[in-house]
Coordinates of C-alpha atoms and ligand atoms in Angstrom, one line a residue:
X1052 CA 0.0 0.0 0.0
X1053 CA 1.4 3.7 -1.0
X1054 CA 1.6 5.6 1.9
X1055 CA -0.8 8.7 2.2
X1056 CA 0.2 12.4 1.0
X1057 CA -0.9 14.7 4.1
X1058 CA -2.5 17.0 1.8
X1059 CA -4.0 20.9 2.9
X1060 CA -7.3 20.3 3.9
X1061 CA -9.2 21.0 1.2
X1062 CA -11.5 23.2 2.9
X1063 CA -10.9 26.3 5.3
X1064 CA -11.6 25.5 8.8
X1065 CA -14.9 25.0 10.5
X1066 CA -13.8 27.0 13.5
X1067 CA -13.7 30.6 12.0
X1068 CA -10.8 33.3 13.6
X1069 CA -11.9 35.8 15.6
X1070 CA -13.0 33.2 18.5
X1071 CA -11.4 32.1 21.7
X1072 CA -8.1 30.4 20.0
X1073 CA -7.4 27.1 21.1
X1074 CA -5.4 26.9 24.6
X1075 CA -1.8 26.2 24.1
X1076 CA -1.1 22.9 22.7
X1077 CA -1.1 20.0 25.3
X1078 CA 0.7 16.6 25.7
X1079 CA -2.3 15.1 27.2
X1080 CA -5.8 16.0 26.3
X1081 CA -8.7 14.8 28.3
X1082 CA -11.8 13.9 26.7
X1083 CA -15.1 12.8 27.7
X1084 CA -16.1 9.7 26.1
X1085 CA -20.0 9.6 25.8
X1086 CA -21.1 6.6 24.0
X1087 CA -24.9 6.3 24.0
X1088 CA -27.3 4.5 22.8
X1089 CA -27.6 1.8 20.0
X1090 CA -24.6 2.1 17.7
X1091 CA -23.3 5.1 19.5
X1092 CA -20.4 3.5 21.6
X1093 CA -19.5 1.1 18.5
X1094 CA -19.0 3.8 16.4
X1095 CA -17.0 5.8 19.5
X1096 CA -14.9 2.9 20.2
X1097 CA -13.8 3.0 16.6
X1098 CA -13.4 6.6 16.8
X1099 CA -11.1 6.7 20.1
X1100 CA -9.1 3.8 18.3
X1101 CA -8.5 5.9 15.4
X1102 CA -7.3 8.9 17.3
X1103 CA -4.9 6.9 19.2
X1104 CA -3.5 5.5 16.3
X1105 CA -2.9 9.2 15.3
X1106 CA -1.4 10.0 18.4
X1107 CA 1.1 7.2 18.4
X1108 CA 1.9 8.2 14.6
X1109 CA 2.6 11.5 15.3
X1110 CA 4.0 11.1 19.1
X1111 CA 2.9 15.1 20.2
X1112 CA 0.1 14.3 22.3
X1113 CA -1.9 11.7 23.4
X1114 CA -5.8 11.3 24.5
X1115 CA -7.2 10.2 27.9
X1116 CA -10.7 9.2 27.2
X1117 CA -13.1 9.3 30.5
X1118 CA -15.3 6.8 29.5
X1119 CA -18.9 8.1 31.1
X1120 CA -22.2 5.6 31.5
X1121 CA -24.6 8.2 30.3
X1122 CA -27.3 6.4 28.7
X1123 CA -30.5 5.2 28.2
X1124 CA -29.3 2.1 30.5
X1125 CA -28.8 4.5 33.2
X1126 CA -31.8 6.3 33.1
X1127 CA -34.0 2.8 32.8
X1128 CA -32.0 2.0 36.2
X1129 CA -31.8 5.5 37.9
X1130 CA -34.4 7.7 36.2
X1131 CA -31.5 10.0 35.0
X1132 CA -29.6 10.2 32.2
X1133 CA -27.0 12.5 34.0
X1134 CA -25.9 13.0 37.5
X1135 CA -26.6 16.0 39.7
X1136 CA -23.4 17.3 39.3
X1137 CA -22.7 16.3 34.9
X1138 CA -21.6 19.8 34.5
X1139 CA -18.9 20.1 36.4
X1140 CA -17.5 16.7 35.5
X1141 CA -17.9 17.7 32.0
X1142 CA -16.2 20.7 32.7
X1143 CA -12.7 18.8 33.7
X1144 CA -12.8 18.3 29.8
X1145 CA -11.3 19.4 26.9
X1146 CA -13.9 18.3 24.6
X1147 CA -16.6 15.4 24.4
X1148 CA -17.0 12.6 22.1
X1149 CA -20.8 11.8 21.7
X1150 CA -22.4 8.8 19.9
X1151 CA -25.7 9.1 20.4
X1152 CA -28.9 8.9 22.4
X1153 CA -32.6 7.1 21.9
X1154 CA -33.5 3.8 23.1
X1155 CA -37.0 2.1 21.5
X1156 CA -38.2 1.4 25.0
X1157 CA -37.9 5.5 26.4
X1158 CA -39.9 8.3 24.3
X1159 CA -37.4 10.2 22.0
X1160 CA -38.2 13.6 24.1
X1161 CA -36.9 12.2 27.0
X1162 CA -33.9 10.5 26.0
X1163 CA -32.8 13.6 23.7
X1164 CA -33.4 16.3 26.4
X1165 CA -32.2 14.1 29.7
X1166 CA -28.5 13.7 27.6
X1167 CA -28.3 15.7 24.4
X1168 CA -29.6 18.6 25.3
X1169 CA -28.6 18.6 28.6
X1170 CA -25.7 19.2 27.6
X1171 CA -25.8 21.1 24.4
X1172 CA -28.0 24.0 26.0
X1173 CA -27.1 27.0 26.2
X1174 CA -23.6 27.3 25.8
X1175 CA -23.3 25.4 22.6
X1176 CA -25.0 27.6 20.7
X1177 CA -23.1 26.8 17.3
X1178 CA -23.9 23.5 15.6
X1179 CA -21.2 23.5 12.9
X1180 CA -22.2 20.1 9.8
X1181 CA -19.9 20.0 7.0
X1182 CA -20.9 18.1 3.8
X1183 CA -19.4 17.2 1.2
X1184 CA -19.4 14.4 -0.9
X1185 CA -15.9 12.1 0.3
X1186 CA -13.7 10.7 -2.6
X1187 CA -15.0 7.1 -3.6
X1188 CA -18.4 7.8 -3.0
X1189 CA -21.8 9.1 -4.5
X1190 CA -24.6 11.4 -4.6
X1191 CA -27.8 10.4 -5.2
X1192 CA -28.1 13.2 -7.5
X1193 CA -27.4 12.6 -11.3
X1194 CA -24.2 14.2 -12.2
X1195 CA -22.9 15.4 -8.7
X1196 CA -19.3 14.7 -8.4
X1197 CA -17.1 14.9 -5.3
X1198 CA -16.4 19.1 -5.3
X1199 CA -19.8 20.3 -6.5
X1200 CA -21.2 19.9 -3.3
X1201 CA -19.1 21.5 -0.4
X1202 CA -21.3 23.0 1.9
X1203 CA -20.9 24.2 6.1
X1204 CA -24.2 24.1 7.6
X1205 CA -24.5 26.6 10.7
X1206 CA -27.2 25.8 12.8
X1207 CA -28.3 27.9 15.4
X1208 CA -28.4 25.3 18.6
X1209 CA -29.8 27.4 21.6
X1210 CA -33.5 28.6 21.2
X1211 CA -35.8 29.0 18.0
X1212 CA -38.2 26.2 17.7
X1213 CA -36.5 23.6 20.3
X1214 CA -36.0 26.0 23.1
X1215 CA -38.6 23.9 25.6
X1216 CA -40.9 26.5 25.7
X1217 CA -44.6 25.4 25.5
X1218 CA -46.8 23.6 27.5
X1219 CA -49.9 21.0 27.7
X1220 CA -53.3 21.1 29.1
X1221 CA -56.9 19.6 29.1
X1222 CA -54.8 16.3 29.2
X1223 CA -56.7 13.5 27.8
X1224 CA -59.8 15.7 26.5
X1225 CA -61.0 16.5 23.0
X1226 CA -60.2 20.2 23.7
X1227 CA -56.7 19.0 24.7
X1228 CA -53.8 21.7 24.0
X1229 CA -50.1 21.3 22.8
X1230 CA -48.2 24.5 22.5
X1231 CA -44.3 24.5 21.3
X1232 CA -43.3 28.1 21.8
X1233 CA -40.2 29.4 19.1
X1234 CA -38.0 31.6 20.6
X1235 CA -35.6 33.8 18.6
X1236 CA -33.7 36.6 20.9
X1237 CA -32.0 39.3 19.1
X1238 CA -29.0 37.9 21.2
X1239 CA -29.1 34.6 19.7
X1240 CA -29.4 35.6 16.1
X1241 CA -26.7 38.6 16.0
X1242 CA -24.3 35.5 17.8
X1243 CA -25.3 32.8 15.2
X1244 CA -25.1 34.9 12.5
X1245 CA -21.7 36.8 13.4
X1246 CA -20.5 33.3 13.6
X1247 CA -21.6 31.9 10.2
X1248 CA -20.0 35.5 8.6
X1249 CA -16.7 34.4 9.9
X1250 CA -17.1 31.2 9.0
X1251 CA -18.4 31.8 5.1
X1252 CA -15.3 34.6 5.3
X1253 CA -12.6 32.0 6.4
X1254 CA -14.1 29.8 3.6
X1255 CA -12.9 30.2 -0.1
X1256 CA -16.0 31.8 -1.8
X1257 CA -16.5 34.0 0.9
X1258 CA -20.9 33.0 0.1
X1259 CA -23.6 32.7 2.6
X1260 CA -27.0 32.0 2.5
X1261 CA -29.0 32.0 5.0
X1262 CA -33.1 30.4 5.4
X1263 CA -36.0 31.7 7.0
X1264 CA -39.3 31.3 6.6
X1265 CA -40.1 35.3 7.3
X1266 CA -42.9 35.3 4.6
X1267 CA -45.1 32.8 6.8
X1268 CA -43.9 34.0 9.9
X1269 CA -44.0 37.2 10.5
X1270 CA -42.5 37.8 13.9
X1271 CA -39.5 35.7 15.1
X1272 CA -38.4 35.0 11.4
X1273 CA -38.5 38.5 10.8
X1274 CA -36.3 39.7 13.5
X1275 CA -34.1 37.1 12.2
X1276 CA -34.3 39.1 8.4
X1277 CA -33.4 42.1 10.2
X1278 CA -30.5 41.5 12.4
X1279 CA -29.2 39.3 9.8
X1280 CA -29.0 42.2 7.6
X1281 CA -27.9 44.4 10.3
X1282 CA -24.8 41.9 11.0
X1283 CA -23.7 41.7 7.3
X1284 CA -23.0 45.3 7.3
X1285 CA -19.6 44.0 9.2
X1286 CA -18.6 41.5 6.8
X1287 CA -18.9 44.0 3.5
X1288 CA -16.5 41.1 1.6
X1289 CA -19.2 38.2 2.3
X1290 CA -21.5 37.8 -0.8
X1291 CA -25.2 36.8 0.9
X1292 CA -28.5 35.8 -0.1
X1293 CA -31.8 34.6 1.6
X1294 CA -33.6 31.8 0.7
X1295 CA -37.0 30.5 1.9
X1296 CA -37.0 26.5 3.9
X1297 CA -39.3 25.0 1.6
X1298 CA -37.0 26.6 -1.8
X1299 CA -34.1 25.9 -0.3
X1300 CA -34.4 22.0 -0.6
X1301 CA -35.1 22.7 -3.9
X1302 CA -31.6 24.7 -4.5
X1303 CA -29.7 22.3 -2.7
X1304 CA -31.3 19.0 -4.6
X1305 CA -31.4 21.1 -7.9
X1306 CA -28.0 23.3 -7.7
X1307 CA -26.0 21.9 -4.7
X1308 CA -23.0 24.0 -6.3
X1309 CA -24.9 27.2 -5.9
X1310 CA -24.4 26.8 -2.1
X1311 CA -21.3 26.9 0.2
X1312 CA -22.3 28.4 4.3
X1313 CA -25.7 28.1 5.4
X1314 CA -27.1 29.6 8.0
X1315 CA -30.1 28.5 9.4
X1316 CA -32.7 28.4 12.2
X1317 CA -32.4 25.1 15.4
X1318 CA -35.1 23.7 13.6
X1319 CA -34.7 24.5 9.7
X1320 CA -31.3 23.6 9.6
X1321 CA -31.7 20.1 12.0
X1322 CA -33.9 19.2 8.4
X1323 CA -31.4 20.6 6.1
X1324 CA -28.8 19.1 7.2
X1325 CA -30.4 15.4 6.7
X1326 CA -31.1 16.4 3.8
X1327 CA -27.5 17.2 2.9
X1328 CA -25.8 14.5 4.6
X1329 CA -28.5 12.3 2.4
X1330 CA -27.4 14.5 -0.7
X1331 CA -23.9 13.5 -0.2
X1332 CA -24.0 9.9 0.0
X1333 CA -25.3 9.0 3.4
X1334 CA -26.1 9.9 7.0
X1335 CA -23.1 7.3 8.1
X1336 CA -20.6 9.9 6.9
X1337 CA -21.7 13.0 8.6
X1338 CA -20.5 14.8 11.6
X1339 CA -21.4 17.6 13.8
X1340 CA -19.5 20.3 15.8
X1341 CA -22.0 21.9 18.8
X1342 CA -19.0 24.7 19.8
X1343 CA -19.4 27.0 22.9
X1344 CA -17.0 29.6 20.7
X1345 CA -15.9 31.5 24.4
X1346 CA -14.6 27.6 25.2
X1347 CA -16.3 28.5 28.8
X1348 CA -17.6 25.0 28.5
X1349 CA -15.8 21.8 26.6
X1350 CA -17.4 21.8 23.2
X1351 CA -18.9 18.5 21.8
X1352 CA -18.5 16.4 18.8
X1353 CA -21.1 13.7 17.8
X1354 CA -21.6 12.2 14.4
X1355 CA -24.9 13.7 12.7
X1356 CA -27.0 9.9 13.2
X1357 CA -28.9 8.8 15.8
X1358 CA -28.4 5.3 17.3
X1359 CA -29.8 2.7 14.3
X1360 CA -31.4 0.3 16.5
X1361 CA -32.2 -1.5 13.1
X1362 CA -27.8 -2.3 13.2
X1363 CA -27.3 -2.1 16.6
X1364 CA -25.0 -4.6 17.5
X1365 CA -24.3 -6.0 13.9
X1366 CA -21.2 -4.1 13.1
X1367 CA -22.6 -2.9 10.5
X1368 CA -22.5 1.1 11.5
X1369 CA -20.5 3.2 9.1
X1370 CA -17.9 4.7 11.6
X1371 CA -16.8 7.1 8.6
X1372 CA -19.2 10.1 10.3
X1373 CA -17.6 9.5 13.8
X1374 CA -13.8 9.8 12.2
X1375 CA -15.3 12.7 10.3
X1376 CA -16.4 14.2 14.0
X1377 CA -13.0 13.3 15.6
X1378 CA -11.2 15.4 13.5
X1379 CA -13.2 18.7 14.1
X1380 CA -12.2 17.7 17.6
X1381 CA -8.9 17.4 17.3
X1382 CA -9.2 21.0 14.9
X1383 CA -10.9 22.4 18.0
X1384 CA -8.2 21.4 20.3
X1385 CA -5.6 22.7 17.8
X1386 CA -4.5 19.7 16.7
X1387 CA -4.2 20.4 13.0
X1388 CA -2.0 17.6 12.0
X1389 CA -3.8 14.7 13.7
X1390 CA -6.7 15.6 12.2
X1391 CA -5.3 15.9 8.3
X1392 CA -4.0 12.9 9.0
X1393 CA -7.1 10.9 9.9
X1394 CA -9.3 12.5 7.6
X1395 CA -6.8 11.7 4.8
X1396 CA -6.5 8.2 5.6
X1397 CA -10.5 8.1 5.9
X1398 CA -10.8 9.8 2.6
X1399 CA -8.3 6.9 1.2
X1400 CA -9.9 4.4 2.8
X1401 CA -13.0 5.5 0.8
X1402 CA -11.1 5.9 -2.3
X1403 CA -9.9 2.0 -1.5
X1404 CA -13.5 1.0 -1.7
X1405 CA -13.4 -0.2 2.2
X1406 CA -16.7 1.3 2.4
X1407 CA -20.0 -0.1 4.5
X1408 CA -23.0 -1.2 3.1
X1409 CA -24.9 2.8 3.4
X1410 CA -21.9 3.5 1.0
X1411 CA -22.6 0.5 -1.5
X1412 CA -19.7 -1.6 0.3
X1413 CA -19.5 -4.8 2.1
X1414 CA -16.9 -4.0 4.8
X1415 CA -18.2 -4.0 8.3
X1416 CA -17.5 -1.3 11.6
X1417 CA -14.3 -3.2 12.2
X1418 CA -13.2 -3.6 9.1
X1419 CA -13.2 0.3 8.1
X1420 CA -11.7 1.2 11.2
X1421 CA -8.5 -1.4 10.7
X1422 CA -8.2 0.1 7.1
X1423 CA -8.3 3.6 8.4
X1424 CA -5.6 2.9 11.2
X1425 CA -3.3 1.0 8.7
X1426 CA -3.5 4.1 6.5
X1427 CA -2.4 6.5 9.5
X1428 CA 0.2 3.8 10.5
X1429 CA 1.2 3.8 6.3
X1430 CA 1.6 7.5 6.1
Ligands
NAI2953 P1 -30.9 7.1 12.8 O1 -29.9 8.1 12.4 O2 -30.5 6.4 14.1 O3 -31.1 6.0 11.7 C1 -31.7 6.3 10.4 C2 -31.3 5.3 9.4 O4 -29.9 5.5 9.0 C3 -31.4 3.9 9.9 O5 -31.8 3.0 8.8 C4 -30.0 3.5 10.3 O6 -29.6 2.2 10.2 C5 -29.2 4.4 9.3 N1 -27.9 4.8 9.9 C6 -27.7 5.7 10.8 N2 -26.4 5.8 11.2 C7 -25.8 4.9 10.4 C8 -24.4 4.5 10.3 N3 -23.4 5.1 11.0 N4 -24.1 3.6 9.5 C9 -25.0 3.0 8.7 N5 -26.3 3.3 8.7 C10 -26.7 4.3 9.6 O7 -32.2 7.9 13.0 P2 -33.7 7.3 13.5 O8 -33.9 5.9 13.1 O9 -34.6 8.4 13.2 O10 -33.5 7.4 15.1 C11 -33.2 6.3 16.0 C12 -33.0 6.9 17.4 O11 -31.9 7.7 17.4 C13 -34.2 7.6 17.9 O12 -34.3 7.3 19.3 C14 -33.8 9.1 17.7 O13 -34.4 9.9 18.7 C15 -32.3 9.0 18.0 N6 -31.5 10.1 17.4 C16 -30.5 10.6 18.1 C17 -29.7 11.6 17.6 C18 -28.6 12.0 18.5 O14 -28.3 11.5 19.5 N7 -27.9 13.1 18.1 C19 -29.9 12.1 16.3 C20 -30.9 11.4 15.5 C21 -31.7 10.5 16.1
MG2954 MG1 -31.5 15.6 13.1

């Protein structure tokens, strides 16, 4: 086997200047390893595997993974997902490594707000989703080739339609009510949207489009048009434009190479970006950044699925999306080098046709994750 070029990444970073710079580099980073649910810890073992193996290659640093409990498990046998104290333990962290949460026997609300968004609210308030479309694989759209679809999805990650506002009442009645209250705070939008401007200008085409839905709704959406707006007048060399939710899945399906940032609302861009990972080949190979950009709190890295109890426990799960994830870790910790290198050899690995069966491939969990550390080894 040739050994792997450590190429530039191809793309500019998903962490945009202008932000709390990582703390000086360390020997010894400690991370918080949060399996899950389902495939979640499969696909994290794999993942701490392949960041050791990039460790020993490049002998700078190495990992201490606190491997944590939180899971569905515990909360069938405690009636929490978390302890009392999970923020301050999380705290002792540089960053955490998530799989994923939702069991089939615990409703989906509970399991994603006693873990997930425990801990992703309110500091996190940047969910940062590449997409592209990884060398070796394909779109589902006709004619989309590796490069014409490059895209950083910003979501907004703190309020908007999942904020937890809302309420029930009449339970059980026929005049029983549900509310789900959106909240959008001129706060949150001026922070989300300063964010994706640095991020489209650290990016090549210097292009941003951001979504609303300000023609149906009138209010919140609205205030996001205007301080939108009002924040572009600071980034004068960022070309923007607004598109609508429902037209937008129409521009990314018909002219995915019209697009590069996108901006868009908790719940706008949680769809959009399913969409894209979809777009791009599969869900297996997507990851997700939720950053705290003041680093008050230990940002958190999570592949974009959920935790597939139709492969749980088959070693089936594509692992690709959690390597993916591990480098805009090690990015966020500052460790440039390690994460070239793993992407590289995941990229290879790809182009090798050592794919799983989302991909098209035959190869199982382990067997991507041996040809992805043999390719960090080779380089
Ligand atoms: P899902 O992402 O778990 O699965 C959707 C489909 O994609 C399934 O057919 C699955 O087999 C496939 N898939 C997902 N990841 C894959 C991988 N790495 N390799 C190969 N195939 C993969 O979404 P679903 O089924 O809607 O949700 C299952 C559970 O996960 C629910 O409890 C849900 O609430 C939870 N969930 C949790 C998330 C999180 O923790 N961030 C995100 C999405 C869902
Ligand atoms: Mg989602």
């Amino acid at each position: 086997m040739a050994p792997i070029a450590i190429h530039a990444d191809p793309q500019a970073p998903v962490f945009p200047a202008g932000y709390a710079a990582p703390p000086e580099r360390k020997s010894l980073y400690k991370v918080a390893q949060l399996g899950g649910d389902g495939i979640g810890p499969e696909v994290i073992d794999a993942g701490v595997q392949v960041i050791h193996a990039a460790a020993k290659k490049l002998g700078t640093f190495s990992v201490d993974f606190n491997e944590l409990d939180w899971s569905s498990d515990r909360y069938k046998k405690t009636g929490s997902y978390v302890p009392d104290d999970y923020i301050e333990v999380l705290k002792k962290h540089d960053a955490i490594f998530f799989g994923a949460v939702g069991a089939p026997d615990v409703p989906d609300h509970i399991s994603l707000w006693g873990l997930r968004l425990a801990i992703c609210q309110p500091h996190m308030y940047a969910n940062v989703r590449r997409t592209r479309i990884l060398p070796g694989t394909e779109s589902p759209l006709r004619n989309c080739q590796p490069g014409d679809l490059d895209w950083c999805i910003v979501r907004e990650n703190s309020e908007g339609e999942y904020a937890g506002h809302g309420g029930r009442s009449h339970r059980g009645l026929e005049h029983e009510v549900g509310t789900e209250v959106t909240i959008f705070t001129r706060t949150g939008i001026r922070r989300i949207a300063r964010y994706a401007f640095q991020l489209a200008q650290s990016r090549p085409r210097k292009l941003l489009t951001y979504v609303t839905k300000s023609n149906a709704m009138r209010n919140g959406m609205v205030l996001w048009d205007e301080v939108i707006n009002e924040v572009a007048k600071e980034f004068p060399d960022v070309t923007m434009d607004h598109m609508l939710v429902d037209a937008m899945t129409v521009r990314m399906t018909l002219h995915p190479k019209s697009l590069d940032t996108i901006l868009a609302t908790n719940l706008h861009a949680d769809i959009l970006s399913d969409l894209a990972a979809a777009l791009a080949g599969s869900i297996g190979v997507a990851p997700t950044a939720n950053i705290d950009p003041s680093r008050t709190m230990p940002s958190m890295f999570e592949p974009i699925h959920g935790s597939a109890f139709d492969i749980t426990g088959m070693g089936l799960a594509n692992p690709v999306a959690t390597f993916w994830t591990a480098c805009e870790m090690l990015d966020w910790l500052g460790e440039h080098e390690a994460a070239k290198l793993i992407m590289a050899a995941t990229e290879q690995t790809c182009r090798d046709g050592v794919k799983t069966k989302d991909l098209g491939g035959s190869a199982g969990t382990k067997e991507v994750t041996d040809a992805v550390i043999q390719r960090i080894m080779a380089a």
